[in-house]
Short mmCIF file of C-alpha atoms in Angstrom, two decimals:
data_model
loop_
_atom_site.label_atom_id
_atom_site.label_comp_id
_atom_site.label_asym_id
_atom_site.label_seq_id
_atom_site.Cartn_x
_atom_site.Cartn_y
_atom_site.Cartn_z
CA MET A 153 -7.61 -40.10 27.74
CA LYS A 154 -5.85 -41.84 24.76
CA GLU A 155 -7.97 -41.74 21.49
CA ARG A 156 -8.59 -45.22 19.88
CA ASN A 157 -9.06 -46.14 16.73
CA LEU A 158 -11.13 -48.76 16.73
CA ARG A 159 -14.75 -48.29 15.74
CA VAL A 160 -17.02 -50.09 17.75
CA VAL A 161 -20.49 -51.02 17.65
CA PHE A 162 -21.97 -51.97 21.49
CA MET A 163 -25.24 -54.30 21.38
CA GLY A 164 -27.08 -54.44 24.89
CA THR A 165 -30.01 -53.96 27.07
CA PRO A 166 -30.12 -54.21 30.88
CA GLU A 167 -28.38 -52.20 33.61
CA PHE A 168 -25.60 -54.86 33.78
CA ALA A 169 -24.88 -53.57 30.07
CA VAL A 170 -24.21 -49.68 31.15
CA ALA A 171 -20.87 -49.77 32.93
CA PRO A 172 -19.04 -51.85 30.10
CA LEU A 173 -20.53 -49.44 27.46
CA ASP A 174 -19.62 -46.15 29.77
CA LYS A 175 -16.30 -47.78 30.51
CA ILE A 176 -15.59 -48.40 26.66
CA ILE A 177 -16.69 -44.46 25.72
CA GLN A 178 -14.32 -43.54 29.00
CA ALA A 179 -11.04 -45.43 27.64
CA GLY A 180 -11.59 -43.36 24.19
CA TYR A 181 -13.06 -45.90 22.03
CA GLU A 182 -15.34 -44.92 19.19
CA VAL A 183 -18.50 -46.38 19.74
CA VAL A 184 -20.38 -45.89 15.63
CA ALA A 185 -23.93 -47.29 17.35
CA VAL A 186 -25.56 -48.60 20.16
CA VAL A 187 -27.93 -51.39 19.32
CA THR A 188 -30.85 -52.69 22.08
CA VAL A 189 -34.59 -53.84 22.28
CA PRO A 190 -37.73 -51.99 20.66
CA ASP A 191 -39.28 -50.23 23.34
CA LYS A 192 -42.13 -52.14 24.89
CA PRO A 193 -44.79 -52.00 27.34
CA ALA A 194 -44.68 -53.37 30.77
CA GLY A 195 -46.14 -53.15 34.21
CA ARG A 196 -49.58 -52.89 35.33
CA GLY A 197 -50.35 -49.69 33.45
CA GLN A 198 -48.46 -51.25 30.51
CA ARG A 199 -46.40 -47.84 30.07
CA ILE A 200 -43.60 -47.95 27.22
CA SER A 201 -40.77 -49.01 28.61
CA GLU A 202 -37.30 -48.26 27.84
CA SER A 203 -34.26 -50.18 28.31
CA ALA A 204 -31.01 -48.99 30.73
CA VAL A 205 -29.06 -49.04 27.60
CA LYS A 206 -30.87 -47.21 25.19
CA LYS A 207 -31.60 -44.69 28.29
CA TYR A 208 -27.50 -44.25 28.91
CA ALA A 209 -27.45 -43.96 24.95
CA LEU A 210 -30.09 -41.07 24.41
CA LYS A 211 -28.30 -38.98 27.76
CA ASN A 212 -24.90 -39.17 25.74
CA ASN A 213 -26.23 -38.80 22.19
CA LEU A 214 -24.96 -41.98 20.66
CA ASN A 215 -26.14 -43.22 17.92
CA LEU A 216 -29.31 -45.62 18.81
CA LEU A 217 -30.83 -47.98 16.73
CA GLN A 218 -33.66 -50.42 18.00
CA PRO A 219 -34.45 -53.09 15.30
CA GLU A 220 -37.36 -55.23 15.41
CA LYS A 221 -35.67 -58.34 13.32
CA LEU A 222 -31.89 -58.32 13.44
CA LYS A 223 -32.07 -60.13 10.34
CA ASP A 224 -33.75 -56.94 8.59
CA ASN A 225 -32.07 -56.12 5.71
CA ASN A 226 -32.27 -52.43 6.37
CA PHE A 227 -30.24 -53.02 9.50
CA ILE A 228 -27.49 -55.18 8.59
CA GLU A 229 -27.15 -52.42 5.52
CA GLU A 230 -27.15 -49.77 8.29
CA LEU A 231 -24.62 -51.81 10.36
CA THR A 232 -22.52 -52.57 7.21
CA ASN A 233 -22.14 -48.67 6.34
CA LEU A 234 -20.99 -48.10 9.90
CA LYS A 235 -17.75 -50.07 9.19
CA PRO A 236 -17.23 -51.27 12.77
CA GLU A 237 -14.21 -53.32 13.31
CA VAL A 238 -15.48 -54.65 16.41
CA MET A 239 -19.27 -55.50 17.89
CA VAL A 240 -19.19 -55.89 21.56
CA VAL A 241 -22.40 -57.25 23.34
CA VAL A 242 -23.64 -57.51 26.78
CA ALA A 243 -26.91 -59.33 28.04
CA PHE A 244 -27.97 -58.76 24.34
CA ARG A 245 -30.41 -61.29 21.84
CA MET A 246 -29.13 -64.17 20.07
CA LEU A 247 -27.41 -62.60 16.70
CA PRO A 248 -27.45 -64.22 13.53
CA LYS A 249 -24.37 -64.96 11.54
CA GLU A 250 -24.90 -62.15 9.21
CA VAL A 251 -24.58 -59.49 12.13
CA TRP A 252 -21.51 -61.27 14.23
CA SER A 253 -19.84 -62.01 11.17
CA LEU A 254 -19.38 -58.21 10.11
CA PRO A 255 -17.05 -56.66 12.06
CA SER A 256 -13.36 -57.37 10.77
CA LEU A 257 -11.81 -58.15 13.99
CA GLY A 258 -15.24 -60.00 15.32
CA THR A 259 -17.61 -59.78 17.83
CA PHE A 260 -17.45 -60.99 21.20
CA ASN A 261 -19.55 -61.11 24.81
CA LEU A 262 -19.46 -60.47 27.90
CA HIS A 263 -20.80 -63.72 30.22
CA ALA A 264 -20.85 -63.66 34.04
CA SER A 265 -19.66 -66.54 34.77
CA LEU A 266 -16.43 -68.79 33.70
CA LEU A 267 -17.10 -70.46 30.54
CA PRO A 268 -17.72 -73.03 29.98
CA GLN A 269 -19.23 -73.36 33.44
CA TYR A 270 -23.08 -71.77 33.28
CA ARG A 271 -23.62 -71.30 29.89
CA GLY A 272 -27.24 -70.03 29.88
CA ALA A 273 -28.74 -67.13 31.21
CA SER A 274 -29.04 -66.76 34.74
CA PRO A 275 -25.15 -67.57 35.44
CA ILE A 276 -25.30 -65.45 38.46
CA ASN A 277 -28.08 -66.83 40.06
CA PHE A 278 -26.83 -70.53 39.27
CA SER A 279 -23.43 -69.69 40.91
CA ILE A 280 -24.98 -69.09 44.26
CA ILE A 281 -28.05 -71.42 43.97
CA ASN A 282 -25.42 -73.71 43.68
CA GLY A 283 -23.35 -73.08 46.84
CA ASP A 284 -20.22 -72.10 44.73
CA ASN A 285 -17.19 -70.36 46.55
CA GLU A 286 -16.19 -68.60 43.21
CA THR A 287 -17.39 -67.66 39.52
CA GLY A 288 -16.03 -64.69 37.25
CA VAL A 289 -16.72 -63.38 33.81
CA THR A 290 -15.77 -64.02 30.35
CA THR A 291 -14.98 -62.39 27.06
CA PHE A 292 -15.27 -64.63 24.16
CA PHE A 293 -16.07 -64.58 20.54
CA ILE A 294 -19.74 -64.98 19.83
CA ASP A 295 -20.17 -68.45 17.09
CA GLU A 296 -23.52 -70.12 15.64
CA LYS A 297 -24.28 -71.74 19.45
CA ILE A 298 -24.83 -69.73 22.28
CA ASP A 299 -21.58 -69.47 24.82
CA THR A 300 -19.53 -71.85 23.17
CA GLY A 301 -16.98 -69.71 21.24
CA GLU A 302 -13.55 -69.04 21.48
CA ILE A 303 -12.78 -67.63 24.74
CA LEU A 304 -10.45 -64.18 25.21
CA LEU A 305 -9.98 -63.48 28.49
CA GLN A 306 -11.44 -64.47 32.17
CA GLU A 307 -11.12 -62.88 35.55
CA ARG A 308 -12.09 -65.12 38.79
CA ILE A 309 -13.59 -63.16 41.73
CA ALA A 310 -14.54 -64.80 45.32
CA ILE A 311 -18.45 -65.15 45.89
CA ASN A 312 -18.85 -63.81 49.68
CA GLU A 313 -20.65 -65.71 52.09
CA ASN A 314 -24.46 -65.00 52.32
CA GLU A 315 -23.75 -62.62 49.11
CA ASN A 316 -27.12 -62.33 47.30
CA ALA A 317 -27.31 -62.10 43.57
CA GLY A 318 -28.11 -58.73 43.31
CA GLU A 319 -24.51 -57.71 45.14
CA LEU A 320 -22.98 -60.33 42.80
CA HIS A 321 -24.35 -58.88 39.77
CA ASP A 322 -23.05 -55.28 40.70
CA ARG A 323 -19.22 -56.72 41.94
CA LEU A 324 -19.80 -58.52 38.38
CA GLN A 325 -20.90 -55.71 36.55
CA GLU A 326 -17.66 -53.79 37.78
CA LEU A 327 -15.13 -56.62 36.89
CA GLY A 328 -16.73 -57.19 33.08
CA SER A 329 -16.43 -53.60 32.38
CA HIS A 330 -13.24 -53.35 32.96
CA LEU A 331 -12.22 -56.73 31.42
CA VAL A 332 -14.68 -55.34 27.75
CA VAL A 333 -12.00 -52.66 27.92
CA LYS A 334 -8.78 -55.03 28.19
CA THR A 335 -10.16 -57.08 25.75
CA LEU A 336 -10.83 -54.11 22.88
CA GLN A 337 -7.33 -53.42 23.77
CA GLY A 338 -5.63 -56.77 23.13
CA LEU A 339 -7.95 -56.98 19.72
CA GLU A 340 -6.69 -53.38 18.94
CA ASP A 341 -3.03 -54.52 19.62
CA GLY A 342 -3.36 -57.70 18.25
CA THR A 343 -1.88 -59.34 21.39
CA LEU A 344 -4.51 -61.03 22.63
CA LYS A 345 -5.15 -64.85 21.30
CA SER A 346 -8.50 -66.97 21.90
CA GLU A 347 -8.47 -70.03 23.07
CA LYS A 348 -11.01 -73.07 22.30
CA GLN A 349 -13.88 -73.84 24.63
CA GLU A 350 -12.69 -77.68 25.93
CA LEU A 351 -15.20 -79.85 27.90
CA LYS A 352 -13.06 -81.91 29.84
CA LYS A 353 -14.76 -85.45 31.07
CA GLU A 354 -13.05 -85.32 34.81
CA VAL A 355 -14.96 -81.65 35.04
CA GLU A 356 -18.77 -81.56 36.20
CA TYR A 357 -19.93 -78.80 34.38
CA LYS A 358 -23.20 -76.93 35.27
CA TYR A 359 -26.00 -74.81 33.45
CA ALA A 360 -27.79 -71.46 33.67
CA PRO A 361 -31.18 -71.69 32.06
CA ARG A 362 -34.07 -69.40 31.97
CA ILE A 363 -35.45 -69.19 35.50
CA PHE A 364 -39.41 -69.62 35.63
CA LYS A 365 -41.67 -69.44 38.68
CA LYS A 366 -41.81 -72.76 39.36
CA ASP A 367 -37.78 -72.70 39.82
CA CYS A 368 -38.83 -70.28 42.88
CA LEU A 369 -40.55 -72.19 45.04
CA ILE A 370 -38.95 -73.12 48.10
CA ASN A 371 -38.65 -76.68 49.16
CA TRP A 372 -39.05 -77.05 53.02
CA GLU A 373 -37.44 -80.05 52.92
CA ASP A 374 -34.81 -79.59 51.47
CA LYS A 375 -31.05 -79.19 53.05
CA ILE A 376 -30.97 -76.52 55.14
CA GLU A 377 -27.96 -74.90 53.06
CA ASN A 378 -29.49 -75.00 49.52
CA ILE A 379 -32.56 -73.30 50.96
CA HIS A 380 -30.57 -70.64 52.14
CA ASN A 381 -28.87 -70.17 48.95
CA LEU A 382 -31.70 -70.35 46.54
CA ILE A 383 -33.14 -67.68 48.66
CA ARG A 384 -29.91 -65.53 48.58
CA GLY A 385 -29.52 -66.74 45.02
CA LEU A 386 -32.85 -65.48 43.58
CA SER A 387 -33.01 -62.28 45.50
CA PRO A 388 -33.64 -58.92 44.51
CA TYR A 389 -35.12 -60.34 41.49
CA PRO A 390 -36.90 -63.04 40.95
CA VAL A 391 -37.10 -63.77 44.63
CA ALA A 392 -37.80 -67.05 46.34
CA TYR A 393 -41.32 -67.77 47.58
CA THR A 394 -43.69 -70.31 49.65
CA HIS A 395 -47.00 -70.28 50.69
CA LEU A 396 -48.22 -69.20 54.28
CA VAL A 397 -50.93 -71.08 55.59
CA ILE A 398 -52.87 -69.56 58.89
CA GLY A 399 -55.18 -72.09 60.37
CA ASN A 400 -56.93 -74.12 57.43
CA GLU A 401 -56.70 -71.25 54.92
CA LYS A 402 -53.69 -70.92 53.05
CA LEU A 403 -53.13 -67.30 52.15
CA LYS A 404 -51.03 -65.49 49.29
CA ILE A 405 -47.46 -65.90 48.44
CA PHE A 406 -44.90 -65.26 51.00
CA LYS A 407 -41.42 -63.94 49.04
CA ILE A 408 -38.39 -64.12 51.16
CA PHE A 409 -35.66 -61.76 50.30
CA SER A 410 -33.02 -62.71 52.88
CA GLY A 411 -32.50 -64.57 56.02
CA TYR A 412 -30.21 -66.62 58.01
CA TYR A 413 -30.30 -70.14 59.42
CA SER A 414 -29.64 -72.05 62.53
CA ARG A 415 -28.68 -76.16 63.02
CA GLU A 416 -30.40 -77.17 65.80
CA THR A 417 -32.41 -80.42 66.92
CA HIS A 418 -35.91 -80.02 67.58
CA ASN A 419 -39.34 -81.69 67.51
CA PHE A 420 -41.40 -79.40 65.08
CA PRO A 421 -43.01 -80.43 61.97
CA ILE A 422 -41.17 -78.97 59.01
CA GLY A 423 -42.64 -75.88 57.51
CA LYS A 424 -44.07 -74.92 61.20
CA ILE A 425 -43.79 -71.35 62.01
CA ILE A 426 -42.57 -70.23 65.53
CA ILE A 427 -42.57 -66.84 66.48
CA GLU A 428 -40.56 -65.61 69.40
CA GLY A 429 -41.00 -61.89 70.40
CA LYS A 430 -41.56 -58.95 68.39
CA ASP A 431 -39.11 -59.68 65.86
CA ILE A 432 -37.76 -63.27 65.32
CA LEU A 433 -39.81 -65.53 63.36
CA LYS A 434 -38.55 -68.71 62.73
CA ILE A 435 -39.68 -71.91 59.99
CA ALA A 436 -38.57 -75.32 61.08
CA ILE A 437 -36.91 -77.18 58.78
CA LYS A 438 -35.08 -80.75 58.94
CA GLU A 439 -31.52 -79.49 60.21
CA GLY A 440 -32.99 -76.65 62.38
CA PHE A 441 -34.54 -73.26 62.05
CA TYR A 442 -34.68 -70.59 58.88
CA PHE A 443 -35.00 -66.99 60.33
CA PRO A 444 -36.12 -64.63 57.39
CA LYS A 445 -35.73 -60.98 57.91
CA GLU A 446 -36.89 -59.80 54.34
CA ILE A 447 -40.22 -60.37 53.34
CA GLN A 448 -43.01 -59.81 51.04
CA LEU A 449 -46.55 -60.70 51.09
CA GLU A 450 -48.56 -60.85 48.11
CA GLY A 451 -50.24 -57.52 47.64
CA LYS A 452 -48.29 -55.94 50.24
CA LYS A 453 -44.87 -53.73 50.28
CA ARG A 454 -41.71 -55.46 51.16
CA MET A 455 -41.21 -55.24 54.94
CA ASN A 456 -38.98 -56.48 58.00
CA ILE A 457 -39.90 -59.15 59.78
CA SER A 458 -41.12 -56.98 62.82
CA ASP A 459 -43.31 -55.37 60.61
CA PHE A 460 -44.95 -58.96 59.41
CA ILE A 461 -45.12 -59.79 63.11
CA ASN A 462 -46.40 -56.80 64.35
CA GLY A 463 -49.53 -57.39 61.55
CA LEU A 464 -50.08 -60.84 62.37
CA ILE A 465 -53.48 -61.41 64.85
CA ASP A 466 -53.40 -65.28 64.83
CA LYS A 467 -49.60 -66.29 66.07
CA ASN A 468 -50.06 -69.69 66.77
CA ASN A 469 -51.56 -71.87 64.08
CA ILE A 470 -48.80 -70.87 61.28
CA LYS A 471 -46.99 -72.30 58.68
CA VAL A 472 -45.47 -72.22 55.51
CA GLN A 473 -45.53 -75.19 52.37
#
């Protein structure tokens, strides 16, 4: 492993950020500090939860910083004393200028899209929800606005048919990890030049805002491919859902993790559920049927559709809405 001279500060929080951090260390760079969010209570028991990046940093004996406020004078002084030449940011918080302007070679971010497409918090989800055939990763310098800084490097990748957000996340994580190291090498060697992001009038740009619960509700009146793309674009998290109705009683939330569709002509009302045998459940939609494969009824564990069918008492008067 070649020893590198750059002093790097890494900032990140979720699992997506762990692989790039690991690749930086494997490449021989000196990570003088890892910055992540403070511990916080999570789940029903409100147990203290540590970020994936913190767990990695502790396991590998890295200098760990968890500031409550990024503008805190003590935190900024601590960063200044570390004399970082580059800061690498992957899935972290918006940084104040006092922080991102510190390194001599700049602060760059890894974004899971081909900027300027899909600026925002959920680029992986929306690339699938919108039915795109291609996406990628971008490294860019951080500036005062969100996801608008000068682009350093990009790598493209095809979105596989029926691929869900979790599967695409894992492939982009690997691709992005290599791009981060490639970016560091270019900055270190002085061979990498950044380019401004330009919005062209003839291009339709898409955005990736935060996803809320209301955005996960399936509209069964929508086009067949839009329904399918929403379900796979929200799987395995936060998961698309509908409401199950048996007779006149609206039951709990019905989450759908995966499935497939078939274009067919029929006379069933939209949302009508038809059960065929022990392992086929299909939902009537405008252009055919949607066949859920993995589901979860509120209060129950995730299960395959055959287990759900076997637990139903009334299999005739059932629908979703």
